[in-house]
Every structure is written in C-alpha cells, then in structure tokens.
Coordinates of C-alpha atoms in Angstrom, one line a residue:
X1 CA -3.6 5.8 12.3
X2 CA -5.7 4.3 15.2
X3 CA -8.2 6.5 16.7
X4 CA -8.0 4.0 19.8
X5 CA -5.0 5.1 22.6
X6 CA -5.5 1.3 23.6
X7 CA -4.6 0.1 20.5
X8 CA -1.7 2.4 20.3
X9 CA 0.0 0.5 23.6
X10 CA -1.1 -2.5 21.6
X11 CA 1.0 -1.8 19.1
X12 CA 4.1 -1.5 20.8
X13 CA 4.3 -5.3 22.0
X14 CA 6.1 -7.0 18.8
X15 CA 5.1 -10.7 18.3
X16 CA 7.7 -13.4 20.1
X17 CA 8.8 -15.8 16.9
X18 CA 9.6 -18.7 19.4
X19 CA 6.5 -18.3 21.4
X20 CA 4.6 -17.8 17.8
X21 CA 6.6 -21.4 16.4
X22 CA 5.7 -23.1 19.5
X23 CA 2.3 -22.4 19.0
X24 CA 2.2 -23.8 15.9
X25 CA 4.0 -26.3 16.6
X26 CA 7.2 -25.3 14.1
X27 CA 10.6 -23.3 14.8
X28 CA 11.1 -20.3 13.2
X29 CA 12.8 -20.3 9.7
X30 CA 16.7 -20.0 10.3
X31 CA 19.7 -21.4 8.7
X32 CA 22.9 -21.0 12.5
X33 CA 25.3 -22.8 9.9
X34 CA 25.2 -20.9 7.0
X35 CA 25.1 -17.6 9.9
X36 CA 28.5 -19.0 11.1
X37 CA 29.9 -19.6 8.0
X38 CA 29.1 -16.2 6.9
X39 CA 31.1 -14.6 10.4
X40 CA 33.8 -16.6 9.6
X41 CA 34.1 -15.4 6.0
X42 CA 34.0 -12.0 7.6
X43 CA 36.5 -12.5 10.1
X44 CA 39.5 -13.7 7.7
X45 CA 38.2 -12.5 4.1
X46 CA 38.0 -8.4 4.1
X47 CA 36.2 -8.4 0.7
X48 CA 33.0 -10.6 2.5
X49 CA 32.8 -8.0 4.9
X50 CA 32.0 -5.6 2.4
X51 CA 29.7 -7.7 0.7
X52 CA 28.1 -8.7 3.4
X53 CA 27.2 -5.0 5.0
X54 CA 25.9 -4.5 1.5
X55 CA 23.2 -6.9 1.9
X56 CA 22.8 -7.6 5.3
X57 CA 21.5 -6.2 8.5
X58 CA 21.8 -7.6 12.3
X59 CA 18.0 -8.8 11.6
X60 CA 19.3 -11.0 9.1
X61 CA 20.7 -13.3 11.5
X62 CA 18.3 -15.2 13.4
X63 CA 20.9 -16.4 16.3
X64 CA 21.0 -13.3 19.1
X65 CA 24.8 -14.0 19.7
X66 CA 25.7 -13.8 15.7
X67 CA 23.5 -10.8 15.4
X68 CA 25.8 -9.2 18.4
X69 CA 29.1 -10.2 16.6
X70 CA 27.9 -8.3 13.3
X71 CA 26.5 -5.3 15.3
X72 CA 30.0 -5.3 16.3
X73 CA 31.4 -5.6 12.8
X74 CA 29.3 -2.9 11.7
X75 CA 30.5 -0.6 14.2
X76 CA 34.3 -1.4 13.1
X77 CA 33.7 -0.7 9.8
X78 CA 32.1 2.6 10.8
X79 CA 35.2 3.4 12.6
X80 CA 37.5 2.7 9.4
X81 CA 39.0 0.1 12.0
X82 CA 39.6 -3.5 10.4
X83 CA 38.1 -6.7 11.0
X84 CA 39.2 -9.6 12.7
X85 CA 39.3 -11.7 15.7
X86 CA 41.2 -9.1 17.7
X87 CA 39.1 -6.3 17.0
X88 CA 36.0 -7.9 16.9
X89 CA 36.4 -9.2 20.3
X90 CA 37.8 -5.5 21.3
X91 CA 34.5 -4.1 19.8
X92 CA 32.3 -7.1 22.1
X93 CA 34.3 -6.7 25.1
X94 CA 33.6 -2.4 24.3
X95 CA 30.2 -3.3 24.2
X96 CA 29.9 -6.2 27.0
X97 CA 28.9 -8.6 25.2
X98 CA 32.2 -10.7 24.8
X99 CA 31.5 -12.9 27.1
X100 CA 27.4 -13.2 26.1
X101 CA 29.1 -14.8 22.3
X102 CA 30.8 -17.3 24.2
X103 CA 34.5 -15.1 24.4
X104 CA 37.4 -15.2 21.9
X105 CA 36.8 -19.2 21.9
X106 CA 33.4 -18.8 19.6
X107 CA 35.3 -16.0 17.5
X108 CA 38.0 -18.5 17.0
X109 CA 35.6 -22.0 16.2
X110 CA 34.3 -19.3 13.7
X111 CA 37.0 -18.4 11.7
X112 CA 37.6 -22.2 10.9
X113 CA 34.0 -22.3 9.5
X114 CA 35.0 -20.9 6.4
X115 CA 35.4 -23.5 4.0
X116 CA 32.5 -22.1 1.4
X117 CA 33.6 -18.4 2.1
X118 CA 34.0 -18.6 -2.0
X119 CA 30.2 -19.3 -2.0
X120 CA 29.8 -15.9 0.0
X121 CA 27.0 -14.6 -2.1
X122 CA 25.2 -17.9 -2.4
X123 CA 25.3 -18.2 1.5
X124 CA 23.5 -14.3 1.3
X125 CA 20.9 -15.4 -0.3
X126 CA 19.5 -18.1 2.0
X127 CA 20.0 -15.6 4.8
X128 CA 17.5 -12.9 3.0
X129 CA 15.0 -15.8 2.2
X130 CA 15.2 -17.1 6.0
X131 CA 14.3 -13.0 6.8
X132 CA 11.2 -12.7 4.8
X133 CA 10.4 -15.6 6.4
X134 CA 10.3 -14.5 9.5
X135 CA 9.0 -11.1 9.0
X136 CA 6.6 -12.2 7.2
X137 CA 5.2 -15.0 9.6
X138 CA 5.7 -11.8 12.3
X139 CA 3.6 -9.8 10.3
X140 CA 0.8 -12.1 10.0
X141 CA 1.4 -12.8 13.6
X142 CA 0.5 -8.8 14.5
X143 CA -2.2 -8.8 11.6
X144 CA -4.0 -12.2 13.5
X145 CA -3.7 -10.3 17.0
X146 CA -4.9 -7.3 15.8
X147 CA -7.8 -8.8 13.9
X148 CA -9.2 -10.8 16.8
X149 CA -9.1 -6.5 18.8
X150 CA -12.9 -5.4 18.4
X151 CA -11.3 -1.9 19.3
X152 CA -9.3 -1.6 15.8
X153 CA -11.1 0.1 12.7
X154 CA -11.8 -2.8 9.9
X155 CA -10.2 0.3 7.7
X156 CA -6.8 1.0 9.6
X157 CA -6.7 -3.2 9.9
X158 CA -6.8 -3.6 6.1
X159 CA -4.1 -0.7 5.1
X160 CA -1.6 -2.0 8.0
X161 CA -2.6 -5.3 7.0
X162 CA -1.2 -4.6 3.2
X163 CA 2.2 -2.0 4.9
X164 CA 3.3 -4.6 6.8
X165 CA 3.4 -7.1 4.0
X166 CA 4.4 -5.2 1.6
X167 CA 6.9 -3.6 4.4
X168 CA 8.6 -7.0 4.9
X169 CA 9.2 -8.0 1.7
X170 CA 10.8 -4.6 0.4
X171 CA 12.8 -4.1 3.4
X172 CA 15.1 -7.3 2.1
X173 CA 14.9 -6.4 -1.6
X174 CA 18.1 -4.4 -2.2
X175 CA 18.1 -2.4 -5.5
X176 CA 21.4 -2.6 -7.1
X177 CA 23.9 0.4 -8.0
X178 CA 23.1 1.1 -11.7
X179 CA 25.9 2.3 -14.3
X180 CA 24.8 5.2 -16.3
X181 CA 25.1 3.2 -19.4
X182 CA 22.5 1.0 -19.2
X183 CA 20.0 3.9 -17.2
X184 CA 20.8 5.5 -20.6
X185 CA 19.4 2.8 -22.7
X186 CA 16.4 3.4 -20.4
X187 CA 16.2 7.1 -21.3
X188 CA 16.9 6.3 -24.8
X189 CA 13.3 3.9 -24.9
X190 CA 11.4 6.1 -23.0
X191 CA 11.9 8.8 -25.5
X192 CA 11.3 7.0 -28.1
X193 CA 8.1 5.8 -26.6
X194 CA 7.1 9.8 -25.8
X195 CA 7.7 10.2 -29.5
X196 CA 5.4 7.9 -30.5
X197 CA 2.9 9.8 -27.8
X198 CA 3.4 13.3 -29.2
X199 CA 5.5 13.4 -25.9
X200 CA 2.3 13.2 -23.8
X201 CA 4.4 10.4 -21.3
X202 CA 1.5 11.1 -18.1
X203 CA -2.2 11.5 -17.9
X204 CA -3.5 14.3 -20.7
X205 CA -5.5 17.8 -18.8
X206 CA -7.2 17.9 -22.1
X207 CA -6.1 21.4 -22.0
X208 CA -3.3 21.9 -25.1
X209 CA -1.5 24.8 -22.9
X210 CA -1.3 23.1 -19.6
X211 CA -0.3 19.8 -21.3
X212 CA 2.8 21.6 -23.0
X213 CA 4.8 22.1 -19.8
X214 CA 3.1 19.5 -18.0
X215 CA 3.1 16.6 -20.8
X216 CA 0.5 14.9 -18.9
X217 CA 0.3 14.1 -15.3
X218 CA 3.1 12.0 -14.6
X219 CA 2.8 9.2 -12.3
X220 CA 3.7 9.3 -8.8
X221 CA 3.6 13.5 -8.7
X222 CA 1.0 15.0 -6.0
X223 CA -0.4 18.0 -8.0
X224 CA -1.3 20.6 -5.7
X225 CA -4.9 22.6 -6.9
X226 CA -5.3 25.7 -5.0
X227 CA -7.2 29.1 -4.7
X228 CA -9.2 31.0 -2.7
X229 CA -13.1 29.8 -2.1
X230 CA -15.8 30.1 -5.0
X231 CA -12.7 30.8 -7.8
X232 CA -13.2 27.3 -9.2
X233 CA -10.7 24.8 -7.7
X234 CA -13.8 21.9 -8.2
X235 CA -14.8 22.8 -11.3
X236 CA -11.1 23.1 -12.6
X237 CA -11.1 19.7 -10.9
X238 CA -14.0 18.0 -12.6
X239 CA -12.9 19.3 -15.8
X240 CA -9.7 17.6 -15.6
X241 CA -11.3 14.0 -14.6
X242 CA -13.9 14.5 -17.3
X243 CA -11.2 14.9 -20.1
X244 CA -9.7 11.8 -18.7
X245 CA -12.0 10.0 -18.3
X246 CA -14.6 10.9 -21.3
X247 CA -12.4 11.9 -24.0
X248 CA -9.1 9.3 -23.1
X249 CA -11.0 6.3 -21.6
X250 CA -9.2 6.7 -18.6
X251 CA -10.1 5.2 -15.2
X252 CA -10.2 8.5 -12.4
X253 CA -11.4 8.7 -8.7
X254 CA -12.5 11.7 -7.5
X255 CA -12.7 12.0 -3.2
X256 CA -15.1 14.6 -2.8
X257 CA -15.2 15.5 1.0
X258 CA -17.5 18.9 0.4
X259 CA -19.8 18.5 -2.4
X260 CA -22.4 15.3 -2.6
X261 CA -22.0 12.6 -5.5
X262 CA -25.4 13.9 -7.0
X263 CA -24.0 17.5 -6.8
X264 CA -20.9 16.5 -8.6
X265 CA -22.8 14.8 -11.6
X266 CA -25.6 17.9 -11.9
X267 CA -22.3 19.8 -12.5
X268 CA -20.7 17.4 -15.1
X269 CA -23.7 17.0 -16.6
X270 CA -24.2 20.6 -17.0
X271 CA -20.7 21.2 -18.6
X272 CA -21.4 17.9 -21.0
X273 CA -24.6 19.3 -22.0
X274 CA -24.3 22.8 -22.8
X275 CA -27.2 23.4 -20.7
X276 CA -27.0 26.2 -18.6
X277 CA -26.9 25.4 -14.8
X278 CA -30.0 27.2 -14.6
X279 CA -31.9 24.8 -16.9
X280 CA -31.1 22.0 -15.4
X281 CA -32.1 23.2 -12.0
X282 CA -35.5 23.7 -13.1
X283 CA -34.6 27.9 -13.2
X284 CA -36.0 27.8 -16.6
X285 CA -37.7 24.7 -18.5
X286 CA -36.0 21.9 -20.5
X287 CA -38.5 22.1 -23.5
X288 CA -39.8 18.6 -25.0
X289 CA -37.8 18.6 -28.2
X290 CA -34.6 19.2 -25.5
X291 CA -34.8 15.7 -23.6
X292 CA -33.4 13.3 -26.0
X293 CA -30.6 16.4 -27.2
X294 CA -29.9 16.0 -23.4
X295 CA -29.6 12.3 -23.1
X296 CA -28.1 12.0 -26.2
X297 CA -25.5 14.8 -24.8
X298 CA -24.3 13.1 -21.7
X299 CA -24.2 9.4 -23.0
X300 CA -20.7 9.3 -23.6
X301 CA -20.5 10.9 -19.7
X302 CA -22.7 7.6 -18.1
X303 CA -20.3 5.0 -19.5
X304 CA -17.2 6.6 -18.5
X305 CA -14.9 5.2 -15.9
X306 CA -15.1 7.6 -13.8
X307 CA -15.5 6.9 -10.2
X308 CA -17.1 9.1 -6.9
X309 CA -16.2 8.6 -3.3
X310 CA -18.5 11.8 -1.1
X311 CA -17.4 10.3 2.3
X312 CA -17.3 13.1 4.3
X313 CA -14.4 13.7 6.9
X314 CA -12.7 11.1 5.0
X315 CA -10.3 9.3 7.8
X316 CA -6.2 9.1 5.7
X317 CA -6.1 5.2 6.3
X318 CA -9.9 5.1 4.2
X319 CA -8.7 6.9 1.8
X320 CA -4.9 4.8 1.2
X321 CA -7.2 1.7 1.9
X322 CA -10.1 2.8 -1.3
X323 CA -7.2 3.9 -3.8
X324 CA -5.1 0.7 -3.7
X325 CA -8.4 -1.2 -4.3
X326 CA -9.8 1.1 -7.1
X327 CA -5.8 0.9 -8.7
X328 CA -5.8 -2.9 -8.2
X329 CA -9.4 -3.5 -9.1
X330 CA -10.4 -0.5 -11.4
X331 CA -6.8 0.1 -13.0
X332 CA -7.2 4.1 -12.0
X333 CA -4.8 6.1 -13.2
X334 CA -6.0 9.2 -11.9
X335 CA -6.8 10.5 -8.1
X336 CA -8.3 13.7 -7.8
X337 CA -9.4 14.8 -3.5
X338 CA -11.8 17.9 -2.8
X339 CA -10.0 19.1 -0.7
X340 CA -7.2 18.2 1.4
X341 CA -8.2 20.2 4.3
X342 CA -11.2 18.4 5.2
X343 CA -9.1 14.8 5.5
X344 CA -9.0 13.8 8.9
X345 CA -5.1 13.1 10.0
X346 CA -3.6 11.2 13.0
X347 CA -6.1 10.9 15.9
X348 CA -3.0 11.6 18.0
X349 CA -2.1 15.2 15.9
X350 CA -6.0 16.4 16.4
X351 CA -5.7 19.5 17.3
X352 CA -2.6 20.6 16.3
X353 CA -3.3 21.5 13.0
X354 CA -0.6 22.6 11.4
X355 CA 0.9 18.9 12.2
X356 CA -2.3 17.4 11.0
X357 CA -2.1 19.2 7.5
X358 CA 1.4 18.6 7.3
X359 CA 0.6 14.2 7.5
X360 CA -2.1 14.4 5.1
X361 CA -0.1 15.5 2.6
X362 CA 3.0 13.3 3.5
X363 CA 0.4 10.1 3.1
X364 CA -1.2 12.2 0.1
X365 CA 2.7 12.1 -2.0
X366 CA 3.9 8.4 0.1
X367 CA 0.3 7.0 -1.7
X368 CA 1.1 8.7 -4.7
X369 CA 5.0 7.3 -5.1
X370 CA 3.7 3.4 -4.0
X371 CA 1.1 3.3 -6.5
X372 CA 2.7 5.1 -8.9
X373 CA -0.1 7.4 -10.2
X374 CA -0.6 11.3 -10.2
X375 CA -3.0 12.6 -7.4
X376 CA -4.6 15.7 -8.0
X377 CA -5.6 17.4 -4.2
X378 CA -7.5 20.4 -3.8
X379 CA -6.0 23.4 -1.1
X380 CA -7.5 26.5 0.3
X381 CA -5.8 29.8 0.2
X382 CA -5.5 31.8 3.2
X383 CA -6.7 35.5 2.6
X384 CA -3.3 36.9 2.4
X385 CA -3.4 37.3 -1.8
X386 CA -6.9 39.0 -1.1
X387 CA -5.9 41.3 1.7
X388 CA -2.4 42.3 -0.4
X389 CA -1.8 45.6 -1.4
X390 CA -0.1 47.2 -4.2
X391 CA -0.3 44.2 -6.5
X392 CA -2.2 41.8 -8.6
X393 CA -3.8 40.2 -6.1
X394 CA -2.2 37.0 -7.5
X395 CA -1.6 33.9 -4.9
X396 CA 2.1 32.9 -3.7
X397 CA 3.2 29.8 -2.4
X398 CA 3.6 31.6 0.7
X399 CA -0.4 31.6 0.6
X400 CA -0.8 27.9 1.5
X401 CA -3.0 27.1 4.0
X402 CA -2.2 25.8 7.4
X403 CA 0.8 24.1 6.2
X404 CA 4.2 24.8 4.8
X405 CA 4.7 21.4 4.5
X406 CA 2.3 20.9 1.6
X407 CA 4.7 23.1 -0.9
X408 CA 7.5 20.6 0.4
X409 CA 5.5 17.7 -0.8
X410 CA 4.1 18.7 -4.1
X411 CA 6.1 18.1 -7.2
X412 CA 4.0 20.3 -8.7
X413 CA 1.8 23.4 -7.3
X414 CA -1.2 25.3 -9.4
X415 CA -3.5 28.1 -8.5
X416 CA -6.2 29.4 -9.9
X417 CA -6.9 33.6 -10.2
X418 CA -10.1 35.5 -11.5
X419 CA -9.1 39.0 -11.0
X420 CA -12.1 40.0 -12.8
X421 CA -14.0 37.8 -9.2
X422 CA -11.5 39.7 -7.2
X423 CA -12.5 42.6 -8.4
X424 CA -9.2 43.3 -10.0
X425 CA -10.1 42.8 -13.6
X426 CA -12.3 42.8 -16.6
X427 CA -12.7 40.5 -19.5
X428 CA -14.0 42.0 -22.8
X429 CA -15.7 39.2 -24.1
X430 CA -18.2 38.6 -20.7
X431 CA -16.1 35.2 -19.7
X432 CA -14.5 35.4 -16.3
X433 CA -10.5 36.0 -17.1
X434 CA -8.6 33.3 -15.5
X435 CA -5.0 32.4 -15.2
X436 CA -3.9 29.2 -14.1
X437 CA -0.9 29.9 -12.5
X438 CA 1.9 26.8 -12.3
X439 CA 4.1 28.0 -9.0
X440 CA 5.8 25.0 -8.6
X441 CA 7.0 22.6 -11.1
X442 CA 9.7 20.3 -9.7
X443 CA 10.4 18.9 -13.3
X444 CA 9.5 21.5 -15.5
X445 CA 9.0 25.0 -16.2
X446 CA 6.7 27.6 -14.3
X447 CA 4.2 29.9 -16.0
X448 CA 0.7 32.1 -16.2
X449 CA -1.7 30.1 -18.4
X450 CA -4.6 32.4 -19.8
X451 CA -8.0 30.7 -19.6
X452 CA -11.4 31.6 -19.7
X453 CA -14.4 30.3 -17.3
X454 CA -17.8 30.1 -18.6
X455 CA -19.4 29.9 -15.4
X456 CA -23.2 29.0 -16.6
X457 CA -21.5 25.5 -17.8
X458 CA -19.3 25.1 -15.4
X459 CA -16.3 24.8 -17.6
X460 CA -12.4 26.3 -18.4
X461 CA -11.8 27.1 -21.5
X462 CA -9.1 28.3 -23.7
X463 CA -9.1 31.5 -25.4
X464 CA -8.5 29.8 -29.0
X465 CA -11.3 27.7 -27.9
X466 CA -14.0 30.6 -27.0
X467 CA -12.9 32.3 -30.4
X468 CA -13.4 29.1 -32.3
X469 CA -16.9 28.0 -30.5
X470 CA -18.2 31.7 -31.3
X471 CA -17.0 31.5 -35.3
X472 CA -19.2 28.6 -35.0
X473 CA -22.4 29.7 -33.1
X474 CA -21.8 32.5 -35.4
X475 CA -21.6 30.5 -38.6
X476 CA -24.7 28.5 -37.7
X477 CA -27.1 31.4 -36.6
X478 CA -26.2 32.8 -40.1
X479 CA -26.8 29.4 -42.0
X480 CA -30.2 29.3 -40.3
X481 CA -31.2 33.2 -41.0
X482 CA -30.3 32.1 -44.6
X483 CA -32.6 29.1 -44.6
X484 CA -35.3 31.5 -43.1
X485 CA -35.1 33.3 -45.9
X486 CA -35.3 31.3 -48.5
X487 CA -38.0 29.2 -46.9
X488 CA -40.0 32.4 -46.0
X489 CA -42.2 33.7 -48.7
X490 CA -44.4 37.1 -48.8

C-alpha cells in the first residue's frame, strides 16, 4: 500500500490502450470479426450463449459497442429472460444504448455472421488470448508510469509490479468444473504418497505430538503462534525453524520485527549447544577444553538454510516483496514472522488499529495461499487469560489481540501456557510445565499438548524426551564414577 496520498490519486487514472498503441506506433491486440461472429452465435444459437458467459466477460470484447450488446446479454440471462434480437434490443433500448450499437440494423447484420457458430469454442479462444494481450500491455503501461513517479516506494513498485502480471494472466484462466471421479484419483495418489511419508504430507515441527494432529505444516495454512509476553512464543518459534531447517534440510525465513539477527543466533546457538545462556553470555566462562565441543556443536547450525530478516517495522508490501524472492530464489518452504503486531499495514488504516491488524493478517493468509507455503506468525495475548478468575488461566480465542479478524484468517491457531510462569502451577521435575494448546484447527482436531521448557537452553521439550535425556545424563555420570574407581588407586 502506498504511503504517498499522491500516488493514491495516481492510481486511479487507468492507462488509455489507444492512446498507449499510438504511442508506440501499434493498435491494440483485437480480433471485431471473430467479436461479431461470437454475438451472432449468441443471438440465434441458445447453447453459445451459455458457453460463452462461461468464459467470457464484457472486457473480453475489445469493440465498446459489442461489449454493450453482451452486458445486455448478461443481464437477460440474469433475468431467466431469453436471448435474441428482440430482447436484446429491449434490454439496449432499457439501457439506452440501442441506438449507441447502431439499432436493431447492427443486431440484425449480426445474426447473419454466424457461419462458424460450430467453431464457437475455437472463436473463445482467440478472444481470451486478444485479453491477456491487452491487460497485459495495460499493466506494463501502469508499471512504466509508475516507475518513472520518484514518489512511489521501489518496494510497493516491485510487489504491484508482479500482482498486476500475475493478476492479468489469472483473471482469463478459467479453472474447469471437476467430476469427483477423477478428484478421487487425486485423493487416491496423494495418500499413497503420505504413506510412503509416514503421512507427514507438510513441513515436520520436529515435535512427535504436535506432528500427529498436525502431520506437518501444510502448505498454504497461516499458523497462528500466540501467548502472553515472556511465555515463549520466539523460542517456540525458533525451535520449529531449527528442526526444519537443521534436522530436515529445509529452506525457512524467519521476519523478526523485535529481536536483532545477532540476538536470534546467540539463542539458537544456545539451544544447539547445550550451553547454558549464561555461558555463552560470558555469566560464567567457556573453559578451553569447551571451544572446539562448541564449534563442533553448532556446525550442523552454520550450514543450514535458514534465513533472517530483523527489519524493524517491517512495511506488508516488504515483506510479500522478500518472500516471493526467498520462495523463487531460496525454494523456502517455511515462513515464520515475530510478531504480527509490529507489521506496518495500510498507510491509509494508520491509526485505526483494529483495521490495520485485521489487513496484515488478510495479506499474511492471501501470501500464504499464492505461494503455497505455511507461514508461521507470532500474536500477543491481551491480559484477559491473566486477569480471569475462577479458572486455569488458560488463553481463548476470544484473547486475540486487537483483532477478531486474525482467528477468521488462521487455519490453524496455537497458544502457548506456563501456569507454573502464571503462577498457576508447579512442575515436579524443575522444567517449566507448558501446554501447547491447538484452539483452532480448520482441518484437524483440537488438543492440550504437554511440554516441558528448559529455559537455560532455550528449548521445548517433550516429556518422553526429558525422561530419556535424564536416563542418559544419569547413565553417563555412573559410567564415569565407575571409571573413577577403577582408575583411582589408594
């Protein structure tokens, strides 16, 4: 969205095709025969009409008086009134422009112009082509004015750039109606291919719980992360990209709009390692023998593909603008933003918050669906779980902040709860109790998730996980008292 109210009027004047084609010294791409032998296939042949609604719009004819006489089609068949000369000229008459066509004459020379009506569909086709055409060369038309305005953002001119191109060839792509047969046959594969997967069919948490009703994060879902301040939402967050990224080898970007880049990797590092946080903030001293255990420790870390954008205040049409390249260019397959709040929205909804809120996350799910990949956005609670009584304490949906609009958009919305950092709670082996709490799930199940959070590495852990890790910190103190022993002699 421009931040510009000069480039906003700007916007509004559309770019004249003849004026464009005389400029450069062509006419517009049009095809006024096949335009009239399509009408007159309408006019006499009911089954072209329908055909040709199905594919067409009034922009597909190039000619301002054939684009009237199909508006007026259109209308009929809205009506449930038939079409031909008599009603059509009724309808253009109705709407003043019977005499504008040329009067039930040109309806008439029309009908006569019929002798391919059997090649209907062929006759379509060029139609279409000729419409790309000419939004396309309208397109580059605004994209050239709008280049040569020193006003407009180099960002916001590369994403409407990429929309409008994009925008005019989709626009004359028609999807056709599918049986349920052959979407079947579809199904059929894709389980088969989820089989082969262990039915992971989206992008693994690398946690074994969350993965069971999630299978993965499936492409094109926005994720919603959410909890109240200091709980855990980035370092719930990092986890996930690191599990991606360094156990899968998968390509994730991470927008962090609070923490720096260096802050981010101190804390990956520090769940990688095993080092405390303390250590590696110089709180206590990494010993000599320690360094190359350290190095050694995060290696697998430094050559993942994992990528960090700390742009603060991060402007929506930035962000669409970074993600299509990292997608195109990097092959992400994983977009993770901390935190949606501190996007900046719509220059012309600043101010109204709730408004503001409610576009970021309609661009966050819009980017999400066009490039087909999950995106993982961080929320803040408002203080209503804290401040409700008689209860767990545990977050509702009703807790979003600023925005009931961001539940809308979400296919799928998580929260995060320590009771034991509410206050609410205890854990008996000294990790902070966590639950991650699924509250929305648009193609699954909802649950409660028990984790633990071992906050001196940063890192979520399972309970099977904490058991197993102290079997084996267990197993290898006793190993070494034993070798103490036998080395030891009095």
């Amino acid at each position: 969205m421009p931040d510009q109210p000069k480039y906003k009027r700007k916007k509004a004047q559309s770019v004249d095709l003849e004026t464009l084609g005389l400029e450069m010294g062509n006419k517009p791409p049009q095809a006024l025969d096949v335009e009239e032998a399509v009408l007159g296939a309408m006019l006499i042949e009911p089954s072209s009409v329908d055909m040709a609604l199905e594919e067409l719009t009034a922009s597909s004819f190039y000619d301002p008086k054939h684009r009237m006489i199909f508006e007026a089609m259109s209308e009929l068949v809205t009506s449930h009134v038939s079409v031909d000369i008599v009603t059509v000229s009724a309808k253009l008459r109705e709407n003043g422009n019977l005499e504008v066509v040329g009067g039930p004459v040109a309806l008439a020379d029309l009908s006569e112009k019929v002798g391919a009506a059997a090649h209907l569909e062929y006759y379509v086709k060029i139609l279409k082509q000729k419409t790309i055409q000419r939004d396309l060369i309208t397109a580059a038309g605004e994209i050239l004015r709008d280049a040569y305005d020193d006003s407009v953002k180099v960002d916001y001119l590369i994403d409407t750039a990429q929309s409008k191109v994009y925008d005019a060839i989709q626009s004359n792509l028609r999807k056709d109606v599918q049986d349920v047969g052959s979407v079947i046959n579809d199904a059929m594969k894709l389980i088969e291919k989820n089989q082969k997967s262990s039915g992971m069919s989206g992008v693994p948490s690398g946690f074994p719980s969350l993965d069971r009703v999630t299978r993965g994060w499936q492409p094109s879902d926005l994720i919603i992360l959410a909890a109240r301040p200091s709980v855990g939402k980035t370092a719930f967050a990092l986890n996930l990209a690191r599990n991606a990224a360094v156990d899968r080898n998968m390509p994730v970007a991470v927008f962090s709009l609070e923490m720096s880049a260096l802050q981010l990797v101190m804390r990956l590092m520090t769940t990688e390692s095993g080092f405390s946080a303390d250590k590696l903030k110089g709180g206590s001293p990494i010993q000599p023998y320690e360094w190359p255990e350290l190095e050694q420790r995060i290696a697998a870390l430094s050559k993942a593909p994992l990528y960090i954008d700390d742009t603060p205040s991060l402007p929506l049409m930035e962000f669409r603008t970074k993600v299509k390249r990292l997608v195109k260019s990097k092959g992400v397959r994983l977009v993770i933003v901390d935190y949606l709040q501190l996007m900046q929205g719509p220059a012309e909804l600043r101010g109204l918050r709730e408004q503001e809120v409610a576009a970021i996350s309609r661009t966050l799910k819009a980017t999400a669906k066009e490039l087909n990949i999950p995106i993982i956005a961080l929320s803040q609670l408002s203080r209503n779980a804290v401040q409700r009584t008689g209860g767990t304490g545990k977050p509702q949906l009703s807790d979003l902040r600023e925005s009931g609009s961001i539940e809308q958009d979400a296919d799928m919305v998580i929260f995060i709860h320590r009771p034991d950092y509410l206050g609410l709670g205890e854990s008996p082996d000294g990790k902070e109790a966590t639950q991650i709490i699924i509250a929305k799930h648009r193609n699954g199940e909802v649950c409660d998730i028990e984790m633990r959070f071992k906050a001196e590495q940063v890192k979520f852990i399972e309970p099977g996980e904490s058991l197993t890790a102290q079997a084996e910190s267990m197993g290898t103190e006793s190993a070494m008292n034993s070798e103490f022993d036998q080395n030891t002699e009095f």
